[in-house]
XYZ file of C-alpha atoms in Angstrom:
582
model
C -37.961 -16.044 -9.956
C -35.836 -13.105 -11.275
C -32.105 -13.141 -10.941
C -32.200 -10.172 -8.537
C -34.602 -12.258 -6.152
C -32.094 -14.693 -5.734
C -29.841 -12.310 -3.677
C -32.528 -10.914 -1.193
C -32.729 -13.846 1.302
C -30.714 -16.652 0.205
C -27.508 -18.172 -0.047
C -26.626 -18.061 -4.074
C -24.815 -21.298 -4.983
C -22.592 -20.874 -7.790
C -20.868 -23.863 -9.856
C -17.374 -25.465 -9.599
C -14.343 -25.496 -11.732
C -14.831 -25.623 -15.508
C -11.136 -26.040 -15.930
C -10.822 -29.231 -13.598
C -13.976 -30.731 -15.431
C -12.450 -30.044 -18.883
C -9.078 -31.577 -17.996
C -10.845 -34.898 -17.071
C -12.567 -34.801 -20.183
C -9.336 -34.684 -21.965
C -8.371 -31.041 -22.591
C -4.805 -30.955 -23.816
C -2.024 -29.093 -22.099
C -1.985 -25.640 -23.752
C -5.146 -25.929 -25.347
C -7.407 -22.850 -24.936
C -10.601 -24.204 -23.253
C -12.941 -21.640 -24.820
C -12.513 -23.285 -28.116
C -14.094 -26.691 -26.464
C -17.424 -24.551 -26.851
C -17.040 -25.039 -30.429
C -15.411 -28.459 -30.999
C -16.836 -30.273 -28.003
C -20.099 -28.704 -27.217
C -21.700 -31.624 -25.713
C -18.968 -31.941 -23.111
C -19.270 -28.402 -21.991
C -22.902 -28.414 -21.886
C -22.804 -31.619 -19.910
C -20.529 -29.971 -17.363
C -23.027 -27.156 -16.888
C -25.963 -29.578 -16.363
C -23.926 -31.513 -13.860
C -23.243 -28.564 -11.768
C -26.895 -27.492 -11.826
C -28.292 -31.073 -11.049
C -25.896 -30.826 -7.896
C -27.586 -27.536 -6.737
C -25.876 -24.762 -8.692
C -28.237 -21.761 -9.240
C -25.664 -20.121 -11.558
C -23.235 -21.596 -13.924
C -20.374 -19.789 -15.637
C -20.017 -20.195 -19.329
C -16.841 -21.573 -20.730
C -15.657 -17.956 -21.745
C -12.766 -17.224 -19.207
C -10.245 -17.686 -21.873
C -12.248 -16.178 -24.612
C -10.287 -12.751 -24.841
C -8.905 -11.507 -28.202
C -5.178 -11.976 -27.010
C -5.821 -15.588 -26.006
C -7.755 -16.620 -29.035
C -5.166 -14.988 -31.398
C -3.987 -17.539 -34.088
C -6.828 -19.950 -33.155
C -9.178 -18.830 -36.120
C -11.903 -18.303 -33.798
C -13.340 -15.038 -33.196
C -14.371 -13.527 -29.723
C -17.767 -13.367 -30.733
C -18.118 -17.029 -31.966
C -16.202 -18.383 -28.744
C -18.520 -16.340 -26.285
C -21.845 -16.668 -28.117
C -21.535 -20.251 -28.385
C -20.410 -20.618 -24.899
C -23.148 -18.625 -23.260
C -25.806 -20.615 -25.624
C -24.497 -23.724 -24.135
C -24.682 -22.407 -20.586
C -28.142 -21.160 -21.008
C -29.512 -24.120 -22.744
C -28.343 -26.412 -19.764
C -29.639 -23.393 -17.230
C -33.130 -22.773 -18.816
C -34.819 -26.092 -17.959
C -33.419 -26.220 -14.529
C -34.350 -22.658 -13.296
C -30.711 -21.611 -13.460
C -28.900 -18.812 -14.796
C -25.919 -18.337 -16.818
C -23.070 -15.917 -16.213
C -20.426 -14.610 -18.901
C -17.240 -15.582 -16.993
C -14.439 -12.889 -17.647
C -10.679 -13.662 -16.540
C -7.534 -11.925 -16.890
C -6.411 -11.061 -20.439
C -2.982 -12.568 -19.895
C -0.848 -9.565 -20.001
C 0.046 -6.779 -17.426
C -1.641 -3.432 -17.527
C 0.433 -0.288 -17.189
C 2.621 0.402 -15.399
C 3.426 -3.079 -14.347
C 3.438 -4.127 -18.088
C 2.903 -2.897 -21.455
C -0.918 -3.144 -22.059
C -2.586 0.296 -22.002
C -5.428 0.700 -19.627
C -7.734 2.050 -22.530
C -6.877 -1.272 -24.661
C -7.828 -3.484 -21.517
C -10.840 -1.765 -21.423
C -11.655 -2.424 -25.265
C -10.829 -5.898 -25.189
C -13.000 -6.637 -22.158
C -15.804 -4.554 -23.890
C -15.628 -6.781 -26.753
C -16.265 -9.853 -24.690
C -19.089 -8.376 -22.819
C -20.824 -6.952 -25.672
C -20.762 -10.445 -27.243
C -21.948 -11.936 -23.939
C -24.774 -9.664 -23.544
C -26.042 -10.028 -27.026
C -26.138 -13.721 -26.480
C -28.466 -13.579 -23.394
C -25.998 -13.808 -20.564
C -27.656 -13.266 -17.343
C -24.947 -11.505 -15.386
C -21.387 -10.727 -15.781
C -18.894 -12.664 -13.698
C -15.195 -10.915 -13.544
C -13.086 -13.424 -11.486
C -9.360 -14.638 -10.694
C -8.258 -11.019 -10.969
C -4.735 -10.328 -9.313
C -4.328 -6.362 -10.668
C -6.804 -3.904 -9.317
C -6.163 -1.620 -12.496
C -7.125 -4.488 -14.764
C -10.010 -5.265 -12.600
C -11.314 -1.732 -12.891
C -10.784 -2.028 -16.707
C -13.213 -4.861 -16.751
C -15.731 -3.542 -14.349
C -15.577 -0.209 -16.539
C -16.315 -2.199 -19.803
C -19.105 -4.173 -18.180
C -20.755 -1.202 -16.913
C -20.205 0.925 -20.215
C -21.358 -1.972 -22.603
C -24.336 -3.538 -20.740
C -26.905 -3.372 -17.955
C -26.218 -6.819 -16.414
C -25.516 -7.355 -12.604
C -21.601 -7.881 -12.165
C -19.935 -9.935 -9.873
C -16.203 -9.330 -9.344
C -13.640 -11.794 -7.131
C -10.051 -11.092 -7.108
C -7.434 -13.689 -5.977
C -5.666 -13.122 -2.845
C -2.573 -14.733 -1.435
C -2.327 -16.274 2.096
C -0.659 -13.159 2.920
C -3.908 -10.810 2.408
C -2.791 -9.510 -0.613
C -2.938 -10.107 -4.605
C 0.225 -10.949 -6.489
C 0.203 -7.280 -7.393
C -0.181 -5.919 -3.812
C -3.724 -4.926 -3.707
C -5.074 -5.456 0.038
C -8.670 -6.069 0.759
C -9.782 -2.512 1.691
C -8.481 -1.178 -1.738
C -10.389 -3.798 -3.312
C -13.320 -2.838 -1.563
C -13.707 0.823 -1.758
C -12.627 0.869 -5.371
C -14.930 -1.939 -6.740
C -17.966 -0.605 -4.841
C -17.429 2.761 -5.932
C -17.292 1.570 -9.406
C -20.653 0.103 -9.036
C -20.093 -3.727 -8.748
C -23.063 -5.476 -7.814
C -21.254 -8.072 -5.775
C -17.297 -8.467 -4.551
C -15.350 -11.223 -3.230
C -12.726 -13.912 -3.525
C -11.875 -16.863 -5.756
C -9.143 -19.300 -6.382
C -5.807 -19.354 -4.805
C -6.696 -20.980 -1.300
C -9.229 -23.029 0.498
C -12.211 -22.137 2.299
C -10.599 -21.839 5.708
C -7.744 -19.940 4.551
C -10.452 -17.190 2.950
C -12.059 -16.670 6.355
C -10.295 -13.713 7.654
C -10.341 -12.223 4.204
C -14.152 -12.372 4.169
C -14.194 -11.183 7.721
C -12.276 -8.203 6.776
C -14.192 -7.440 3.648
C -17.447 -7.420 5.652
C -16.295 -4.319 7.508
C -15.457 -2.521 4.137
C -18.390 -2.968 1.940
C -21.958 -3.336 2.122
C -22.378 -5.322 -1.106
C -23.006 -8.994 -1.359
C -19.768 -11.108 -0.561
C -18.574 -13.815 -2.998
C -16.571 -16.828 -2.012
C -15.106 -19.091 -4.470
C -12.281 -21.063 -3.190
C -10.182 -23.891 -4.175
C -10.928 -27.372 -2.782
C -8.124 -26.729 -0.245
C -4.551 -26.331 -0.836
C -2.321 -28.260 -3.600
C -0.756 -31.536 -2.205
C 2.180 -33.744 -3.249
C 0.131 -35.767 -5.333
C -0.963 -32.812 -7.517
C -4.352 -32.679 -6.400
C -6.054 -30.652 -3.525
C -6.328 -31.605 0.229
C -9.910 -31.475 0.999
C -12.824 -33.884 0.468
C -16.322 -32.531 -0.650
C -17.544 -32.755 2.990
C -14.587 -30.747 4.502
C -15.116 -28.396 1.775
C -18.670 -27.872 2.564
C -17.964 -27.379 6.174
C -15.295 -24.806 5.574
C -17.785 -23.025 3.217
C -20.295 -22.882 6.139
C -17.791 -21.041 7.863
C -17.244 -18.454 5.086
C -20.954 -18.024 5.176
C -20.820 -17.359 8.742
C -18.197 -14.756 8.220
C -20.408 -12.895 5.700
C -20.356 -14.619 2.308
C -23.651 -14.806 0.465
C -22.273 -16.078 -2.803
C -20.598 -19.428 -2.591
C -19.112 -21.773 -5.102
C -15.731 -23.675 -6.052
C -12.935 -23.291 -8.152
C -9.834 -25.183 -8.829
C -10.356 -28.769 -7.935
C -14.009 -28.657 -7.204
C -16.480 -30.895 -9.188
C -20.241 -31.839 -8.955
C -19.623 -33.827 -5.942
C -18.231 -30.884 -3.988
C -20.781 -28.466 -5.113
C -23.472 -30.994 -3.873
C -22.049 -30.897 -0.539
C -21.756 -27.163 -0.676
C -25.433 -27.017 -1.524
C -26.770 -29.552 1.127
C -24.612 -27.723 3.965
C -24.847 -23.932 2.981
C -28.224 -23.770 0.738
C -30.092 -23.168 3.815
C -28.002 -20.842 5.831
C -28.176 -17.091 6.177
C -25.069 -14.846 6.362
C -24.757 -12.288 9.321
C -26.433 -9.065 8.450
C -24.561 -6.128 7.094
C -23.090 -3.811 9.871
C -25.271 -0.926 10.336
C -24.141 2.404 9.151
C -22.383 1.186 5.970
C -18.691 0.863 5.184
C -16.205 3.748 6.336
C -15.522 6.669 3.890
C -12.071 5.894 2.571
C -10.108 6.684 -0.706
C -7.182 4.319 -1.932
C -4.423 3.597 -4.087
C -3.791 0.467 -5.904
C -2.622 -1.179 -2.823
C -4.003 0.261 0.059
C -7.070 2.458 1.620
C -7.000 5.664 3.625
C -10.059 6.298 5.867
C -10.989 9.685 6.331
C -11.682 9.272 9.812
C -9.458 11.887 11.289
C -7.530 14.987 9.699
C -5.425 14.143 6.609
C -2.829 15.965 4.766
C -3.385 16.416 0.808
C -0.026 17.410 -1.010
C -0.574 20.835 -2.862
C 2.614 20.721 -4.875
C 1.142 19.179 -8.267
C -0.967 22.143 -9.100
C 0.830 24.743 -11.307
C -0.948 27.860 -9.819
C 2.070 30.136 -8.614
C 4.789 27.230 -9.765
C 6.843 28.352 -12.683
C 8.868 25.192 -12.699
C 5.574 22.837 -12.907
C 4.302 25.039 -15.642
C 6.946 24.498 -17.619
C 7.105 20.835 -17.017
C 3.580 20.814 -18.018
C 4.295 22.858 -21.203
C 7.107 20.483 -22.102
C 5.418 17.356 -21.377
C 8.072 16.483 -18.684
C 6.404 13.739 -16.458
C 9.671 13.198 -14.773
C 9.276 16.319 -13.050
C 5.863 15.614 -11.782
C 6.984 12.255 -10.636
C 9.988 13.450 -8.691
C 7.335 16.108 -7.034
C 4.906 13.528 -6.217
C 7.838 11.082 -4.624
C 9.166 14.046 -2.676
C 5.438 14.947 -1.314
C 5.076 11.142 -0.252
C 8.486 11.389 1.513
C 7.066 14.294 3.338
C 4.364 12.389 4.548
C 1.550 13.537 2.296
C -1.434 11.194 2.702
C -3.165 12.169 -0.683
C -1.796 14.051 -3.647
C -3.915 16.812 -5.309
C -3.326 16.614 -9.196
C -4.238 19.858 -11.115
C -2.747 20.289 -14.784
C -4.782 23.407 -15.540
C -2.919 26.032 -17.702
C -3.364 27.772 -20.923
C -2.127 26.230 -24.229
C -2.495 22.291 -23.180
C -5.054 19.798 -23.744
C -6.223 19.367 -20.052
C -7.862 16.089 -20.193
C -5.162 14.354 -22.105
C -2.529 15.764 -19.767
C -4.409 14.946 -16.661
C -4.459 11.320 -17.624
C -0.826 11.286 -18.651
C -0.120 13.057 -15.136
C -2.049 10.322 -13.229
C -0.502 7.505 -14.900
C 2.851 9.066 -14.239
C 2.238 9.812 -10.396
C 0.645 6.516 -9.678
C 3.421 4.691 -11.142
C 6.092 5.891 -8.446
C 3.882 6.395 -5.267
C 1.335 4.344 -3.614
C -0.965 7.237 -2.319
C -4.696 8.051 -3.419
C -5.071 10.990 -5.607
C -7.539 14.219 -5.675
C -8.218 14.787 -9.148
C -8.605 18.534 -9.492
C -10.028 20.579 -12.113
C -13.021 22.743 -13.219
C -13.110 21.179 -16.570
C -15.183 18.207 -16.790
C -13.336 16.426 -19.353
C -10.132 16.740 -17.215
C -12.032 15.395 -14.304
C -13.325 12.349 -15.986
C -9.889 11.681 -17.439
C -8.414 11.877 -14.137
C -10.714 9.388 -12.466
C -10.773 6.932 -15.291
C -6.961 6.934 -15.045
C -6.621 6.669 -11.455
C -5.989 3.231 -9.890
C -8.063 3.102 -6.753
C -10.601 5.482 -5.515
C -10.092 9.334 -5.713
C -11.655 12.429 -4.424
C -12.971 14.704 -7.110
C -12.261 18.548 -6.481
C -14.551 20.012 -7.426
C -18.213 20.603 -7.840
C -19.998 23.764 -6.377
C -23.501 25.017 -5.977
C -24.051 26.037 -9.528
C -26.797 23.965 -10.838
C -25.106 23.295 -14.118
C -21.981 22.265 -12.483
C -23.599 19.892 -10.068
C -25.627 18.300 -13.053
C -22.610 17.892 -15.066
C -20.033 16.537 -12.416
C -21.725 14.606 -10.065
C -22.882 11.895 -12.529
C -18.933 11.779 -13.045
C -18.227 11.146 -9.549
C -20.858 8.457 -9.237
C -19.540 6.600 -12.225
C -15.944 6.182 -10.923
C -17.102 6.067 -7.345
C -15.090 9.410 -5.987
C -15.486 11.137 -3.115
C -16.982 14.506 -3.879
C -15.406 17.740 -2.862
C -17.947 20.602 -3.019
C -17.000 24.389 -3.063
C -19.316 26.709 -1.245
C -20.106 28.961 -4.367
C -22.816 29.256 -6.532
C -24.175 31.533 -9.247
C -23.962 34.567 -6.972
C -20.323 33.768 -6.022
C -18.748 33.228 -2.831
C -21.514 34.135 0.182
C -20.098 36.786 2.597
C -21.826 35.151 5.582
C -21.438 31.588 7.215
C -25.361 31.042 6.904
C -24.810 31.467 3.063
C -22.026 28.886 2.893
C -24.013 26.738 5.028
C -26.898 26.678 2.388
C -24.855 26.043 -0.569
C -23.419 23.131 1.333
C -26.777 21.690 2.021
C -27.679 22.247 -1.401
C -24.589 20.049 -2.623
C -25.379 17.176 -0.430
C -29.138 17.161 -1.714
C -28.050 17.103 -5.284
C -25.224 14.557 -4.535
C -28.066 12.167 -3.047
C -30.241 12.449 -6.071
C -27.382 10.986 -8.156
C -26.784 8.329 -5.526
C -23.906 9.866 -3.622
C -24.472 9.573 -0.077
C -23.602 12.552 2.516
C -20.495 10.435 3.823
C -18.950 10.784 0.534
C -18.966 14.376 0.374
C -16.624 16.947 1.822
C -17.150 20.641 1.876
C -14.813 23.351 1.174
C -15.788 26.586 3.006
C -13.239 28.356 0.914
C -10.200 30.123 2.147
C -10.027 33.647 1.247
C -6.876 35.741 1.954
C -6.825 37.508 5.397
C -5.146 40.513 3.680
C -8.288 41.220 1.568
C -10.824 41.402 4.544
C -10.341 41.322 8.350
C -13.495 38.952 8.630
C -12.338 36.435 5.930
C -10.716 33.956 8.316
C -13.235 33.745 10.847
C -16.043 33.483 8.489
C -14.224 30.371 6.926
C -13.316 29.062 10.471
C -16.976 29.501 11.549
C -18.342 27.752 8.599
C -16.024 24.841 9.155
C -17.188 24.475 12.530
C -20.721 24.478 11.823
C -20.581 22.318 8.593
C -18.669 19.950 11.004
C -21.096 20.278 13.826
C -24.737 21.051 12.276
C -24.294 19.081 9.165
C -21.901 16.211 10.066
C -19.789 16.574 7.000
C -16.304 16.352 6.243
C -14.463 19.517 5.400
C -11.715 20.563 3.206
C -9.666 23.783 2.656
C -6.758 25.277 0.629
C -4.766 26.325 3.570
C -2.129 28.703 2.355
C -4.580 30.623 0.296
C -5.279 32.709 3.606
C -1.770 34.373 3.553
C -1.870 35.672 0.125
C -0.420 39.107 -0.228
C 1.088 39.116 3.366
C 4.357 39.044 4.992
C 5.746 36.089 6.644
C 3.122 33.621 5.175
C 4.548 30.840 7.283
C 3.544 32.527 10.422
C -0.282 32.968 9.195
C -0.344 29.628 7.489
C 0.459 27.423 10.534
C -1.600 29.497 12.861
C -4.449 29.146 10.567
C -4.084 25.561 10.088
C -4.323 25.095 14.011
C -7.379 27.173 14.225
C -8.926 25.272 11.249
C -8.183 21.956 12.535
C -9.720 22.749 16.164
C -12.884 23.879 14.105
C -13.044 20.573 12.671
C -10.980 20.565 9.546
C -10.922 17.313 8.076
C -8.675 17.446 4.984
C -5.996 19.963 4.744
C -4.451 21.018 1.320
C -0.944 22.015 2.113
C 2.727 21.783 1.509
C 3.973 18.757 3.289
C 7.607 19.903 2.473
C 7.001 23.065 5.169
C 8.062 21.247 8.343
C 6.570 24.024 10.359
C 3.025 23.011 8.864
C 3.520 19.369 9.634
C 4.821 20.128 12.977
C 1.645 22.026 13.611
C -0.330 18.974 12.146
C 1.383 16.486 14.238
C 0.860 18.381 17.480
C -2.519 18.830 16.711
C -3.275 14.999 16.293
C -1.457 14.562 19.632
C -3.311 17.234 21.452
C -6.707 16.412 20.029
C -6.222 12.736 21.062
C -5.938 11.340 17.594
C -2.507 9.934 18.249
C -3.034 6.998 20.474
C -0.357 7.219 23.511
C 1.230 9.881 21.517
C 3.159 7.097 19.831
C 3.440 8.536 16.322
C 4.590 12.143 17.559
C 7.094 10.361 20.005
C 8.600 8.280 17.118
C 8.971 11.059 14.907
C 10.409 13.822 17.441
C 11.890 11.869 19.939
C 15.539 12.938 20.169
C 15.094 15.902 17.790
C 16.066 19.373 18.888
C 13.792 22.278 18.861
C 15.070 24.935 16.243
C 17.426 27.619 17.689
C 15.873 30.949 18.442
C 16.610 33.723 15.969
C 19.655 35.840 16.731
C 18.744 39.459 18.112
C 20.702 42.570 18.471
C 21.950 43.408 21.897
C 19.726 46.112 23.649
C 21.111 49.444 23.530
């Protein structure tokens, strides 16, 4: 049986706690457990064999603490520790029909902006472990006990870039439903599934029953197999855990009923626990994955935003027409960008567009800097905006969470260059309705390009739900039909193709007087035509008022609660004073 066959119809039973077993075998306080694969190989191999004999189909190699920073000063290299550990796991697993996972734990240093470790340095540290594990013959990669979504992304990218093995990812959540760094379940789900994890879920921190609501929530947010590897209950006064093997197995059956299909144990669980788990859950079937797939959402490091109703994308981090931003970019002044980001967040932008394209700068390097700076001060999803493939990839790579990618268009070369980048980083794609012949003058022409973009996205594994079409806003001052064509295209893309749409709203008023009137009216008309994502200045009170009123009147503000909360007690602007009639 191949490893992929294990995930088709059965519950996959993992092992229990390597650390618990090593401590019982005499692991000294402060000693790196990874060294025991070299100094006490019989002990480590015996632990694997005991778990496999108890019913585990997968054992995790003793590599959790084999990152270079944790081995520093030991005289043992990453390659030595990893290859020895994987060899022991495989030697125990092979005669028992089991599989060996390379176990990847946190580095032990916080990644920027929470700590001093640069993101790319984290990727390099994980990549070294993963290359060594793959070369030693690991059957899969298991990234676990992660608390920081950014560090988790670094590990997952390292796995995807350095091997072709299946990758399991488990994060550690507190009882409040968040990790220590604030990541919630939806943010974890949309980010890790987008990045290509093969299974995601939870390990450590709490017992089985405390994980049930988290698994239930995760089932709503992902179509992937769900991992549950909790502790043997909660710690007690005696310094152990509060569940018996039978109680643990009973709680694990509840997790299977909630949606978990890959189950094992973490702290406090030993082969007796795994035997009980395998006996109770080995023949169960998890509930089916909900039809239709997970919702389309983007996320920051701490929370997800479902694109299920019109959303505001802040436009103020784009240098077009903005002298101060251009100067800040030329000077490398990230403080200005951070202040602009914070102001847009305060003005209720839900997503921030970042575009740093201007002559004379290294756009990919500046994009990465700008993304890191912005997400150090705001917790909003980002839209990475550039025609430059290098800048797009640099921004998506630096983004903590799941971003929009603005943009591809109908040109064959652009589609084939940028869609693989969107797929790699799990971005929601923005597609412009232009091609080698320019911007079509008809609605039908723009629909044809939209259909082409969706077909090509599907070719690269990007579903239609993760594509938003920009029907292109042209200034009304250059053609009396421009606005109508755009609005008709938005309506037909929404109704006939079933796709999300996006517009840079203020483009409609270039060159016209009283742009505020034109912009506000066009926004309302576009929203009524089905616009999903509006790129605008959230600091423009009139635009935001129109947006809020449309949400209220279109039934997207239940009971008008948000509108009433925001505007109750506020006075309407005073009418303009007029000269008396003669």
